[in-house]
XYZ file of C-alpha atoms in Angstrom:
211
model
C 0.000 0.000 0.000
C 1.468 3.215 -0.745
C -0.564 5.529 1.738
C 0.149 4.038 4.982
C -2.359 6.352 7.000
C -5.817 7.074 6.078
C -6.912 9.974 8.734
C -9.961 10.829 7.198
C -12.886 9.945 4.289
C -14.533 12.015 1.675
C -17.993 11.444 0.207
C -17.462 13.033 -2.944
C -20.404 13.440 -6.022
C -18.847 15.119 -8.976
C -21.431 16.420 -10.953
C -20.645 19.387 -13.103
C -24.121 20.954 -14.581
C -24.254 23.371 -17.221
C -27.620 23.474 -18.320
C -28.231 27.344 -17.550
C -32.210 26.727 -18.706
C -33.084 24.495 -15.833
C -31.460 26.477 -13.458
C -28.433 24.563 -12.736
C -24.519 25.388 -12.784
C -20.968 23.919 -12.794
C -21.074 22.194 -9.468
C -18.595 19.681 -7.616
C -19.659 18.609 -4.096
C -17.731 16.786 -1.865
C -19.243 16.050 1.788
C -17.026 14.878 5.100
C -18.885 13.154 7.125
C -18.033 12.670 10.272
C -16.618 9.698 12.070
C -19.688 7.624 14.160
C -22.698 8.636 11.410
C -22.045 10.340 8.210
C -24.345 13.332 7.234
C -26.866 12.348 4.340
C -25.086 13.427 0.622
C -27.140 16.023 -1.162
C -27.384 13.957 -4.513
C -27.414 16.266 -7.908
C -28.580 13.257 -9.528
C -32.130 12.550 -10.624
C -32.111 8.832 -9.205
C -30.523 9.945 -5.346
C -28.031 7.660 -5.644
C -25.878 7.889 -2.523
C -22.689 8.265 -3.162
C -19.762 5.873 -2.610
C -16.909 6.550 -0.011
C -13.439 7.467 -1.295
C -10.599 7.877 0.812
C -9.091 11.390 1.128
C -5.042 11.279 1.070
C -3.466 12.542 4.858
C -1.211 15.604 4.619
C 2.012 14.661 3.672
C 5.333 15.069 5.658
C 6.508 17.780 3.101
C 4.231 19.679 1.571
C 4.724 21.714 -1.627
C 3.826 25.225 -2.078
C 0.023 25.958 -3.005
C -0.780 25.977 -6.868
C -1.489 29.542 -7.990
C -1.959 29.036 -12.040
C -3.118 26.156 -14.597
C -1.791 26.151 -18.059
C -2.619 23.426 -20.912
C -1.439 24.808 -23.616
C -2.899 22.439 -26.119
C -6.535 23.641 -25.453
C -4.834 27.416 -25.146
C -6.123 27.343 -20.981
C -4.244 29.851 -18.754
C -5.780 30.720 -15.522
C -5.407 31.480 -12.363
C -5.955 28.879 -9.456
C -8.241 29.327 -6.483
C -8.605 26.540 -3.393
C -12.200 26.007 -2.601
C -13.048 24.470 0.147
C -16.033 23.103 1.680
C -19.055 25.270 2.759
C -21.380 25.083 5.945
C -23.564 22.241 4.297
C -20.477 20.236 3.449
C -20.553 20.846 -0.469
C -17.694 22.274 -2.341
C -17.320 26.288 -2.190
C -17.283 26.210 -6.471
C -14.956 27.968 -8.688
C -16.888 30.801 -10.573
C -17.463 30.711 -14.289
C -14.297 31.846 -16.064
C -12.065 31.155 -13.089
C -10.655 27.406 -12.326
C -10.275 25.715 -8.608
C -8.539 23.039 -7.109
C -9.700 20.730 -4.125
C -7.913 22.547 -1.154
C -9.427 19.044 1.182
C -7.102 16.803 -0.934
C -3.461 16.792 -2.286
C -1.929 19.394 -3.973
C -0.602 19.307 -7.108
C 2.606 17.792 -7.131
C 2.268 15.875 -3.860
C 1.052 12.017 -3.502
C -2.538 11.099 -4.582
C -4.683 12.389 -6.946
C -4.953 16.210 -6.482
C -8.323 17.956 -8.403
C -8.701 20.616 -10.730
C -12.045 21.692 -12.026
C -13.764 24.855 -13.770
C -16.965 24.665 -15.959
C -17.654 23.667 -19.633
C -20.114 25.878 -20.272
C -21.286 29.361 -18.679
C -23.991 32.479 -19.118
C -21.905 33.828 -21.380
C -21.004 30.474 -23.584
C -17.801 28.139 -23.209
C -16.190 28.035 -20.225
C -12.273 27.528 -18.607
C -12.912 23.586 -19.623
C -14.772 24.451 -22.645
C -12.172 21.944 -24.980
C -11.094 19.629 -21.929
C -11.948 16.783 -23.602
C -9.727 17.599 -26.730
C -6.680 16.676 -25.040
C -5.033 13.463 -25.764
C -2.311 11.587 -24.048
C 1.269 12.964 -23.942
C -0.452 16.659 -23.254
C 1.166 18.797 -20.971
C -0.576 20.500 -18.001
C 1.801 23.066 -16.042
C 0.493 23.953 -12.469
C 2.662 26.977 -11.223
C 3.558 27.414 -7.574
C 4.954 29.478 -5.407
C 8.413 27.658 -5.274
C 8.079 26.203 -8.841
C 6.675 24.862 -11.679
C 5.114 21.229 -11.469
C 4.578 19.674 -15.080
C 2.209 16.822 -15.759
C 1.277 14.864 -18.481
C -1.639 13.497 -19.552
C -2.030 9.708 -19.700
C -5.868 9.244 -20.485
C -8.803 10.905 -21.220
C -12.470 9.875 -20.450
C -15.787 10.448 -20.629
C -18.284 8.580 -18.298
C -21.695 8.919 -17.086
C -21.723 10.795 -13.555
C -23.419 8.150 -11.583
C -20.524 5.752 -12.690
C -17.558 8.121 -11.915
C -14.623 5.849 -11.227
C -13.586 7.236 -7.581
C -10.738 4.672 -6.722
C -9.395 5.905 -9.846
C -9.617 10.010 -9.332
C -8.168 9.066 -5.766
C -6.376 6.168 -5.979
C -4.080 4.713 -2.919
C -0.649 5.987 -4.251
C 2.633 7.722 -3.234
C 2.952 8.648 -7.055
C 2.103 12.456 -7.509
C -0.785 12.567 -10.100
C -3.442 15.083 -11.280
C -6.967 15.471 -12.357
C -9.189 17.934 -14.118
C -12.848 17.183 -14.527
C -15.522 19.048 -15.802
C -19.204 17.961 -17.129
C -19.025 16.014 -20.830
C -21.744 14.184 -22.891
C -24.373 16.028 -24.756
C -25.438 18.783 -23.345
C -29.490 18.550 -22.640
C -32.165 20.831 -21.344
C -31.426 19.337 -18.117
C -27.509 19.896 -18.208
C -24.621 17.768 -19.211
C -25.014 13.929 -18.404
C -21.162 13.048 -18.603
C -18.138 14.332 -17.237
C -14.875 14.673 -18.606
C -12.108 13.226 -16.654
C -8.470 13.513 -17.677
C -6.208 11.766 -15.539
C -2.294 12.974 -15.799
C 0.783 11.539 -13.924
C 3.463 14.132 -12.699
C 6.669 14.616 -15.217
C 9.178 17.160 -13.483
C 9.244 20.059 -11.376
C 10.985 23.235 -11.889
C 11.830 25.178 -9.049
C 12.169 28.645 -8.904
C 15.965 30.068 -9.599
């Protein structure tokens, strides 16, 4: 096992909705329960699934400086990075449209597990941050700037799946092996929203510190 220590675990439902119409929005939410009887999941599915249990990475013994900036160059993103965490109701605080987040709760980039990135496809004003996400192919490069450096990733896979089978274990695998995520909503977009999301998976490639 690579992560020795699990301290905590993460309920996480990743559904990012576009569909303006029906008065819904990019959203990722991501309860903690607590240890003896976890809170009930507010579902953003039409079924109320619950949501499986994935387990959220501990801190590591060296952390790396918090990510300030996303580039992918192939699909011409460069924005700046915001942590969100979670609000009162134990949902994630969102990015806003045009701006891009990652999961403060987890990893950062560059340290072990997978750490999250998301933004929206698809906004009031048209496409969004993640608007050609699922454009990229493998061998991509994804550059998360830092405070003491730049962390370069590249991608391995891209996929599209339907939200209520989003492969958890996967986005937050057991590892020591620094990877990264981005997700946003994919599929056809419907009167209802998106029914998909895009997931690209990437595995860390170097890291440039600062001179």
């Amino acid at each position: 096992m690579g992560i020795k220590a699990r301290l905590t675990r993460i309920v996480a439902v990743i559904g990012m909705l576009a569909g303006l119409t029906a008065g819904t929005f990019g959203i990722v939410e991501l309860t903690q329960p607590q240890p003896a009887t976890p809170p009930p999941v507010t579902a953003v599915f039409a079924d109320d699934a619950p949501a499986p249990v994935v387990p959220a990475a501990p801190a590591p013994a060296v952390r790396v400086a918090v990510p300030t900036r996303l580039e992918v160059p192939a699909i011409d993103v460069d924005e700046k990075l915001t942590g969100r965490g979670l609000k009162a109701d134990g949902s994630l605080d969102t990015p806003d449209f045009g701006k891009a987040g990652w999961y403060r709760p987890g990893p950062r980039p560059g340290e072990p597990g997978g750490a999250v990135v998301v933004a929206h496809v698809h906004g009031p004003d048209g496409p969004d941050v993640f608007w050609d996400l699922a454009k990229l192919q493998p061998g991509d490069v994804i550059r998360i700037h830092r405070a003491d450096g730049v962390a370069t990733f590249v991608v391995d896979e891209v996929d599209d799946v339907p939200k209520e089978h989003l492969p958890y274990d996967k986005i937050w695998p057991d590892t020591d092996e620094p990877l990264l995520r981005l997700i946003t909503c994919g599929g056809k977009r419907t009167a209802s929203g998106y029914p998909d999301n895009t997931v690209v998976y990437a595995h860390l490639a170097s890291t440039e510190a600062l001179s």
